[in-house]
Short mmCIF file of N, CA, C and O in Angstrom, two decimals:
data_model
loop_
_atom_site.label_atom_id
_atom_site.label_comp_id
_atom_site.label_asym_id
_atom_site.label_seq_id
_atom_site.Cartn_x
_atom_site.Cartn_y
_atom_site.Cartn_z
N UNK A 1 128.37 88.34 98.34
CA UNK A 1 128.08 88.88 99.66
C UNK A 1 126.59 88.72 99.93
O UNK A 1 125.81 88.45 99.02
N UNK A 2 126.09 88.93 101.61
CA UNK A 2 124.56 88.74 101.59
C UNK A 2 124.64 90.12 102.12
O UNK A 2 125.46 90.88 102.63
N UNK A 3 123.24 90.09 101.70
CA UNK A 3 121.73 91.47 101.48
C UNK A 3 120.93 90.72 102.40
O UNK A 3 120.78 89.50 102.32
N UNK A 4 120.35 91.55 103.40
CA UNK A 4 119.17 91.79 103.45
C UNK A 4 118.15 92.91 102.94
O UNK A 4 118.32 94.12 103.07
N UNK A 5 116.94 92.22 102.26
CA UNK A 5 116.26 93.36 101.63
C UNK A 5 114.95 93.22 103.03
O UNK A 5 114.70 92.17 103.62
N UNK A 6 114.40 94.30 103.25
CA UNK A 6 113.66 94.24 104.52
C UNK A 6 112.35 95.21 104.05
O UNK A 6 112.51 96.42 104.17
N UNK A 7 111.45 94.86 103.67
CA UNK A 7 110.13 95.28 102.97
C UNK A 7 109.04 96.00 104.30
O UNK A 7 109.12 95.92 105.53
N UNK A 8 108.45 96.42 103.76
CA UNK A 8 107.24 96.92 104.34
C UNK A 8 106.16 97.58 103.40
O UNK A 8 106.22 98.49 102.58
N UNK A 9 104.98 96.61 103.92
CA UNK A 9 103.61 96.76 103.17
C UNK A 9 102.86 97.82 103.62
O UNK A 9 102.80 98.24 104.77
N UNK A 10 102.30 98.23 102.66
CA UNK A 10 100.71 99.32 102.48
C UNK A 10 99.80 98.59 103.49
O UNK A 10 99.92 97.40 103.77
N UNK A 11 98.73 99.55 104.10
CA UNK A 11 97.61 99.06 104.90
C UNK A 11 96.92 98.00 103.93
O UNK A 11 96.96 98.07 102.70
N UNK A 12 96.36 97.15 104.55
CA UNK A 12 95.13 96.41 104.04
C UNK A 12 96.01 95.61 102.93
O UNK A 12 95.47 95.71 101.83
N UNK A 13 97.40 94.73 102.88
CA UNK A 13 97.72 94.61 101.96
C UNK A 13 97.66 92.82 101.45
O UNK A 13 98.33 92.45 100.48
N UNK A 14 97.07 92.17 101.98
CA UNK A 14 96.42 90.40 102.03
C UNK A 14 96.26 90.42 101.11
O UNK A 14 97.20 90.02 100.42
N UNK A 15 94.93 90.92 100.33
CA UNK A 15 94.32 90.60 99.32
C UNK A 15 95.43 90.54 98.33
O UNK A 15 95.46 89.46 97.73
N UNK A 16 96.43 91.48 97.96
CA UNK A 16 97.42 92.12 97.10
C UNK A 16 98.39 90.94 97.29
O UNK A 16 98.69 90.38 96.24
N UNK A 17 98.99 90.36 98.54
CA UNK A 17 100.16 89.42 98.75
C UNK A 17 99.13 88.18 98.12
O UNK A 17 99.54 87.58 97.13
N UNK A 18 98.09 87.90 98.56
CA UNK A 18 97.71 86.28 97.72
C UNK A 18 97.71 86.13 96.29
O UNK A 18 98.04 85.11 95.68
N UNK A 19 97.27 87.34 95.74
CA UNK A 19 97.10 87.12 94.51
C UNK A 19 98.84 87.39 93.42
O UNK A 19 99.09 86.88 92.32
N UNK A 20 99.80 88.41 94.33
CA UNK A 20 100.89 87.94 93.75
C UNK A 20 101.94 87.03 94.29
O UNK A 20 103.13 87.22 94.03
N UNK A 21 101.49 85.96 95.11
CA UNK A 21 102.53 85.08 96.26
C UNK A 21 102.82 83.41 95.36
O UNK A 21 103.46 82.52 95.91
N UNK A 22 102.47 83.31 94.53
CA UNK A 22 102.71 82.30 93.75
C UNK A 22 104.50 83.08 92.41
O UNK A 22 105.63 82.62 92.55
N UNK A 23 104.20 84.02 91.51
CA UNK A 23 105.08 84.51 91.56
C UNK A 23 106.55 85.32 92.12
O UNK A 23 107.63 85.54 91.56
N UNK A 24 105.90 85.72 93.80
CA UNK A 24 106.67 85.55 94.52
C UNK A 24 107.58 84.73 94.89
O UNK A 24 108.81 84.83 94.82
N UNK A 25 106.70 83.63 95.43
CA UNK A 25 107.74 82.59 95.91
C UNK A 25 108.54 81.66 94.45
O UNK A 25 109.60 81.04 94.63
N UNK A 26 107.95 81.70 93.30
CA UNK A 26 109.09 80.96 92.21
C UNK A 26 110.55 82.03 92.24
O UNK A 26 111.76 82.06 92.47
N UNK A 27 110.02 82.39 92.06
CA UNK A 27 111.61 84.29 92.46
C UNK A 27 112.73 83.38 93.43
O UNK A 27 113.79 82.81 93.20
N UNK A 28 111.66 83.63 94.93
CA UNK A 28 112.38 83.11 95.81
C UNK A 28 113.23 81.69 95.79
O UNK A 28 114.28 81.39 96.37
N UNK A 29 112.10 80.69 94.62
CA UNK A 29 112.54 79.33 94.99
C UNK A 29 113.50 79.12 93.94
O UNK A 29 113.78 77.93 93.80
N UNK A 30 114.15 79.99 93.07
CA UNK A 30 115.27 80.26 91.83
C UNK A 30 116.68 80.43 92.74
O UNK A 30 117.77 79.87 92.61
N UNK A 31 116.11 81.64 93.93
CA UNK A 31 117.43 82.05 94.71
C UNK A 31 118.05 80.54 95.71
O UNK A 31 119.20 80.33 96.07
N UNK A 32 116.86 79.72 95.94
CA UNK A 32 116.71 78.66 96.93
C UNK A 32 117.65 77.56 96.05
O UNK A 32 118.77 77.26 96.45
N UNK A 33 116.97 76.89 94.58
CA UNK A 33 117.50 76.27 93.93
C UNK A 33 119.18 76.56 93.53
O UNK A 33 119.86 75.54 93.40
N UNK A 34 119.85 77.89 93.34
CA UNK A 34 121.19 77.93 93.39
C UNK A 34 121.49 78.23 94.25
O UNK A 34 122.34 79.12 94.25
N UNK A 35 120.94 77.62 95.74
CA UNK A 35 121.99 78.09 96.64
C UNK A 35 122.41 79.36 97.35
O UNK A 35 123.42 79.52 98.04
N UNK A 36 121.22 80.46 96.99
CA UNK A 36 122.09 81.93 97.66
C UNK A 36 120.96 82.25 98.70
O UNK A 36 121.21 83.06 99.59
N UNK A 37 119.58 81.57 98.64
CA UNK A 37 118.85 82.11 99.86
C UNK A 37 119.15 81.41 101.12
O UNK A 37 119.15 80.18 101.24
N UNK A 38 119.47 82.44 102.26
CA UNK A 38 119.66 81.99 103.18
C UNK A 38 118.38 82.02 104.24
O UNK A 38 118.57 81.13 105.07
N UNK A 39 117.37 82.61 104.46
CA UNK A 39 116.08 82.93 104.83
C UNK A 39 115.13 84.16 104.30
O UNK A 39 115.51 85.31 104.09
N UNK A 40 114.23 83.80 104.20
CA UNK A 40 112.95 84.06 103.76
C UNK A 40 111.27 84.29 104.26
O UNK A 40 110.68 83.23 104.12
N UNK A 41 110.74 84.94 104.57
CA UNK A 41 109.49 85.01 105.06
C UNK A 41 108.59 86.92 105.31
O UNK A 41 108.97 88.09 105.25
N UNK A 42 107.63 86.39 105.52
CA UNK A 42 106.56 87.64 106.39
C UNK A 42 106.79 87.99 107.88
O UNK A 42 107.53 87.31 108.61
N UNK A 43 106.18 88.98 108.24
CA UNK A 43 106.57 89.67 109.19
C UNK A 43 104.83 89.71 109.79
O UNK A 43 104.38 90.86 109.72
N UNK A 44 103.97 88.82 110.27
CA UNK A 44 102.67 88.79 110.83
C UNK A 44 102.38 89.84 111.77
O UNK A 44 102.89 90.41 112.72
N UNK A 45 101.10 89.84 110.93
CA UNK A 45 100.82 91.25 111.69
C UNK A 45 100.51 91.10 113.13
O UNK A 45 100.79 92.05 113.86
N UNK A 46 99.98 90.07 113.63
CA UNK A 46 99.94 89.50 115.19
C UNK A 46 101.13 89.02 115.60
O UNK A 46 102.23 89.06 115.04
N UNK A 47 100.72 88.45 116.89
CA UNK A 47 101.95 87.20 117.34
C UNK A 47 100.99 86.29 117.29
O UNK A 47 99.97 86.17 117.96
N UNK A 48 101.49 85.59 116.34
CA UNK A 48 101.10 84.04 115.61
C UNK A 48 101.54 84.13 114.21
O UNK A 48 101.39 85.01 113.36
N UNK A 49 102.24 82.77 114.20
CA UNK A 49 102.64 82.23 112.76
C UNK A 49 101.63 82.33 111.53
O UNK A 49 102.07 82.55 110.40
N UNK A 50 99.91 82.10 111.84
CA UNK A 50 99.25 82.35 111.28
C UNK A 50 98.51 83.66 111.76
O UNK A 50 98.33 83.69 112.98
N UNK A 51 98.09 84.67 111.11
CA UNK A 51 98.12 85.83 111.45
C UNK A 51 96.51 86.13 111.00
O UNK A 51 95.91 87.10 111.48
N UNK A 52 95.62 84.87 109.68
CA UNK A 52 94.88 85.06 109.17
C UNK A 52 94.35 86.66 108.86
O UNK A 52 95.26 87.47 108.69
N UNK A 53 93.00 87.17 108.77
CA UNK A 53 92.88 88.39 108.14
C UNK A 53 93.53 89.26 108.84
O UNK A 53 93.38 90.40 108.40
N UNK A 54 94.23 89.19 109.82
CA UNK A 54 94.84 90.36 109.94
C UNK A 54 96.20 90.60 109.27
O UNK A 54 96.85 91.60 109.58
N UNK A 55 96.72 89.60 108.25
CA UNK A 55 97.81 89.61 107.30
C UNK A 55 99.03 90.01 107.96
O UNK A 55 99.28 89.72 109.13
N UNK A 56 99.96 90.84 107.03
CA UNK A 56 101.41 91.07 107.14
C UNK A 56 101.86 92.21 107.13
O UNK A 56 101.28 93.16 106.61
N UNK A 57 102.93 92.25 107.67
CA UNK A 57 103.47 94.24 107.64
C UNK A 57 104.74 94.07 106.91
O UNK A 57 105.51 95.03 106.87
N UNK A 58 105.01 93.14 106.43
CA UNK A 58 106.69 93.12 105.28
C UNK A 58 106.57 92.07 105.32
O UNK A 58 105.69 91.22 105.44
N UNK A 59 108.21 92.20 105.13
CA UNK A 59 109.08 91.07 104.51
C UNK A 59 110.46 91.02 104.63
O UNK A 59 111.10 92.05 104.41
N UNK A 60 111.24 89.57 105.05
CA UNK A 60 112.42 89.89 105.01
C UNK A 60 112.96 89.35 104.20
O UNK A 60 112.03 89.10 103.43
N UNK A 61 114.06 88.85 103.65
CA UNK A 61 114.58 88.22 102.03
C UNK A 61 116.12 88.27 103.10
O UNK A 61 116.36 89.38 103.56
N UNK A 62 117.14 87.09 103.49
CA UNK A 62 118.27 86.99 103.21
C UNK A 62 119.53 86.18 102.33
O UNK A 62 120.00 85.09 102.64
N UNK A 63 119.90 86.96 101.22
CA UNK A 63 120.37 86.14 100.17
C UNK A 63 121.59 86.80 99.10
O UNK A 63 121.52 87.96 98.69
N UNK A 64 122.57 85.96 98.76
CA UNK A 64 123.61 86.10 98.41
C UNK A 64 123.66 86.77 97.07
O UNK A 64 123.25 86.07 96.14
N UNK A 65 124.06 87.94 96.79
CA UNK A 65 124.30 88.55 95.56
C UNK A 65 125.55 89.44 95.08
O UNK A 65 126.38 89.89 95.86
N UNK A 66 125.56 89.61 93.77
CA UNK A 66 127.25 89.59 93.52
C UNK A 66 127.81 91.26 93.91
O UNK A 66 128.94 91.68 93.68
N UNK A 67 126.52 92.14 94.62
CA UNK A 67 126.77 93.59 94.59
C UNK A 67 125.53 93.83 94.94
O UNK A 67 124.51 93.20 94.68
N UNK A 68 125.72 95.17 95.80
CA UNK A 68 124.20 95.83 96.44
C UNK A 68 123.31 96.14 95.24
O UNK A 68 122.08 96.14 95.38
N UNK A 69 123.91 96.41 94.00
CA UNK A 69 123.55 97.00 92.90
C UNK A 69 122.24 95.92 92.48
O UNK A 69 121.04 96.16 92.30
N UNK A 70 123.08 94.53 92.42
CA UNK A 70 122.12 93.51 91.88
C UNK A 70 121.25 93.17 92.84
O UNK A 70 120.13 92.82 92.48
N UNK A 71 121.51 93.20 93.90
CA UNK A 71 120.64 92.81 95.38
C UNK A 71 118.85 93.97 95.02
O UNK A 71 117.65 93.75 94.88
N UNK A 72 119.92 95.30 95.03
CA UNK A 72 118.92 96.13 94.87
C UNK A 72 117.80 95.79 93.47
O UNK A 72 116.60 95.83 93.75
N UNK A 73 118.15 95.47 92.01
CA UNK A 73 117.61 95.48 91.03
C UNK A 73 116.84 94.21 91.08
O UNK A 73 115.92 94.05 90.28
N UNK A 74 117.16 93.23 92.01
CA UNK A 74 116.43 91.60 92.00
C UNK A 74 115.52 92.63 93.45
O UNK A 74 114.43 92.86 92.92
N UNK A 75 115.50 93.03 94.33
CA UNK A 75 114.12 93.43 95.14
C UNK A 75 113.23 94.38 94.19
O UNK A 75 112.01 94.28 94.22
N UNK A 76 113.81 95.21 93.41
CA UNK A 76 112.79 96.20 92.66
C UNK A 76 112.46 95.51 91.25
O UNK A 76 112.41 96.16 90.21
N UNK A 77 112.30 94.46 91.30
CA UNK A 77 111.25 93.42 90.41
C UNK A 77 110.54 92.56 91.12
O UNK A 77 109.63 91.96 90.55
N UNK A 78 110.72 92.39 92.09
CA UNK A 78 109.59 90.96 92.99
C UNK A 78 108.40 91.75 92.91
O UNK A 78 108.01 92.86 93.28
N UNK A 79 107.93 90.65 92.21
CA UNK A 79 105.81 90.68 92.07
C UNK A 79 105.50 91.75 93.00
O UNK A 79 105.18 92.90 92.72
N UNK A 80 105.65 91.10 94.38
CA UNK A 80 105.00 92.27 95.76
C UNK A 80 104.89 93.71 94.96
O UNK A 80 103.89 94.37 94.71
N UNK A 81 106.67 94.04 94.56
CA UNK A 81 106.52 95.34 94.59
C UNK A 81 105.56 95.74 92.98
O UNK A 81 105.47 96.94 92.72
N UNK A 82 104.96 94.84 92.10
CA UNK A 82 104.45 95.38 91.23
C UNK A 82 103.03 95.64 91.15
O UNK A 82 102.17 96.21 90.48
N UNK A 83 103.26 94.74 92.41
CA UNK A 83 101.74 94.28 92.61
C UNK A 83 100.94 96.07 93.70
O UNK A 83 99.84 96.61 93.60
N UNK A 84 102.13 96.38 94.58
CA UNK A 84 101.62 97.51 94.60
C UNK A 84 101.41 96.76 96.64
O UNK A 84 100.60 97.45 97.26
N UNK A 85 101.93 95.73 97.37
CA UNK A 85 101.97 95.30 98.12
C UNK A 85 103.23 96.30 99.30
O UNK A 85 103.00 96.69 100.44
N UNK A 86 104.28 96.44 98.61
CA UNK A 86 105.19 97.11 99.45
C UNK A 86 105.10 98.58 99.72
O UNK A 86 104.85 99.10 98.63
N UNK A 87 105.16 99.23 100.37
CA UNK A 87 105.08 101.12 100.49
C UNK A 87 106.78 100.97 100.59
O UNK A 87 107.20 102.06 100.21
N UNK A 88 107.77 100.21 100.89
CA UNK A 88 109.14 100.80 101.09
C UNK A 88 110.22 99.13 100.82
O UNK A 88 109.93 98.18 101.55
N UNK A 89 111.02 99.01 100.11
CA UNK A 89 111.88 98.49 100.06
C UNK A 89 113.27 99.03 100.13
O UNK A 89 113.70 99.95 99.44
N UNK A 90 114.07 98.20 101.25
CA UNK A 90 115.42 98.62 101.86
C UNK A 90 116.14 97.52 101.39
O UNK A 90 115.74 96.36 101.44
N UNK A 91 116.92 97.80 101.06
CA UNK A 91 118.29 96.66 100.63
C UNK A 91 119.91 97.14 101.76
O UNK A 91 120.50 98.21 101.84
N UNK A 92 120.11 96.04 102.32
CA UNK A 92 121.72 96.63 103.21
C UNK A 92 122.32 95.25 103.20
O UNK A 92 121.80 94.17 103.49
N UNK A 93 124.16 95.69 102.61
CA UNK A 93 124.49 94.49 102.83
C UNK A 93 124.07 94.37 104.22
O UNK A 93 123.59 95.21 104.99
N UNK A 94 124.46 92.74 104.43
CA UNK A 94 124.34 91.79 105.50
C UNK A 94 126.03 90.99 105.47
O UNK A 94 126.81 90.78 104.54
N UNK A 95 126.09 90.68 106.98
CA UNK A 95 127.13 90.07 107.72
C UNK A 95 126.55 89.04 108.38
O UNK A 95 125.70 89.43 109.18
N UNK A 96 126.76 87.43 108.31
CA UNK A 96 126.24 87.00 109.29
C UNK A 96 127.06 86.61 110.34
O UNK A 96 128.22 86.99 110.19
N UNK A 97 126.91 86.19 111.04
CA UNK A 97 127.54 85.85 112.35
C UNK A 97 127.17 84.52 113.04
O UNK A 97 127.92 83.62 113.42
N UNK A 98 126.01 84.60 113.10
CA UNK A 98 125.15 82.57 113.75
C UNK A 98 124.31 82.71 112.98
O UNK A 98 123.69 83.69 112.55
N UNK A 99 124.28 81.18 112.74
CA UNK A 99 125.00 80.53 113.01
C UNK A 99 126.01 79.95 112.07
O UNK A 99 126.86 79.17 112.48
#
């Protein structure tokens, strides 16, 4: 089934996402390589794709896992959250619909 896990970062949290976004994204590019990520990205803190210092306010993660259980235990290990980047991680299955 798919999860969305739907993140949200601490103030001031750039510095914290660069330095753990290389371990981040291998995470991500494991779920990519078998097939279960369906989208992936930041949530800019402006409107613009590049958001520069004014950074990010989350994160969204949509991707296939065998139970909310595991959905939940693969978001409460991503770097972000060790790194001390997230204030709240939500996990809910997901339904898609489109496309």
């Amino acid at each position: 089934m798919l999860y969305a896990i739907i993140s949200q970062d601490v103030e001031d949290s750039l510095e914290k996402r660069r330095s753990a976004r290389p371990a981040h994204l291998e995470r991500l590019q494991t779920l990519q390589d078998a097939g279960r990520l369906v989208l992936a990205g930041p949530y800019p803190a402006i409107d613009s794709a590049d958001p520069g210092p004014a950074g990010f306010t989350g994160s969204l993660v949509v991707a296939e896992f065998d139970s909310l259980d595991a959905a939940q235990a693969w978001a409460d290990t991503d770097p972000y959250v060790a790194a001390g980047v997230y204030a709240q991680v939500t996990v809910k299955p997901f339904k898609k619909v489109f496309p």
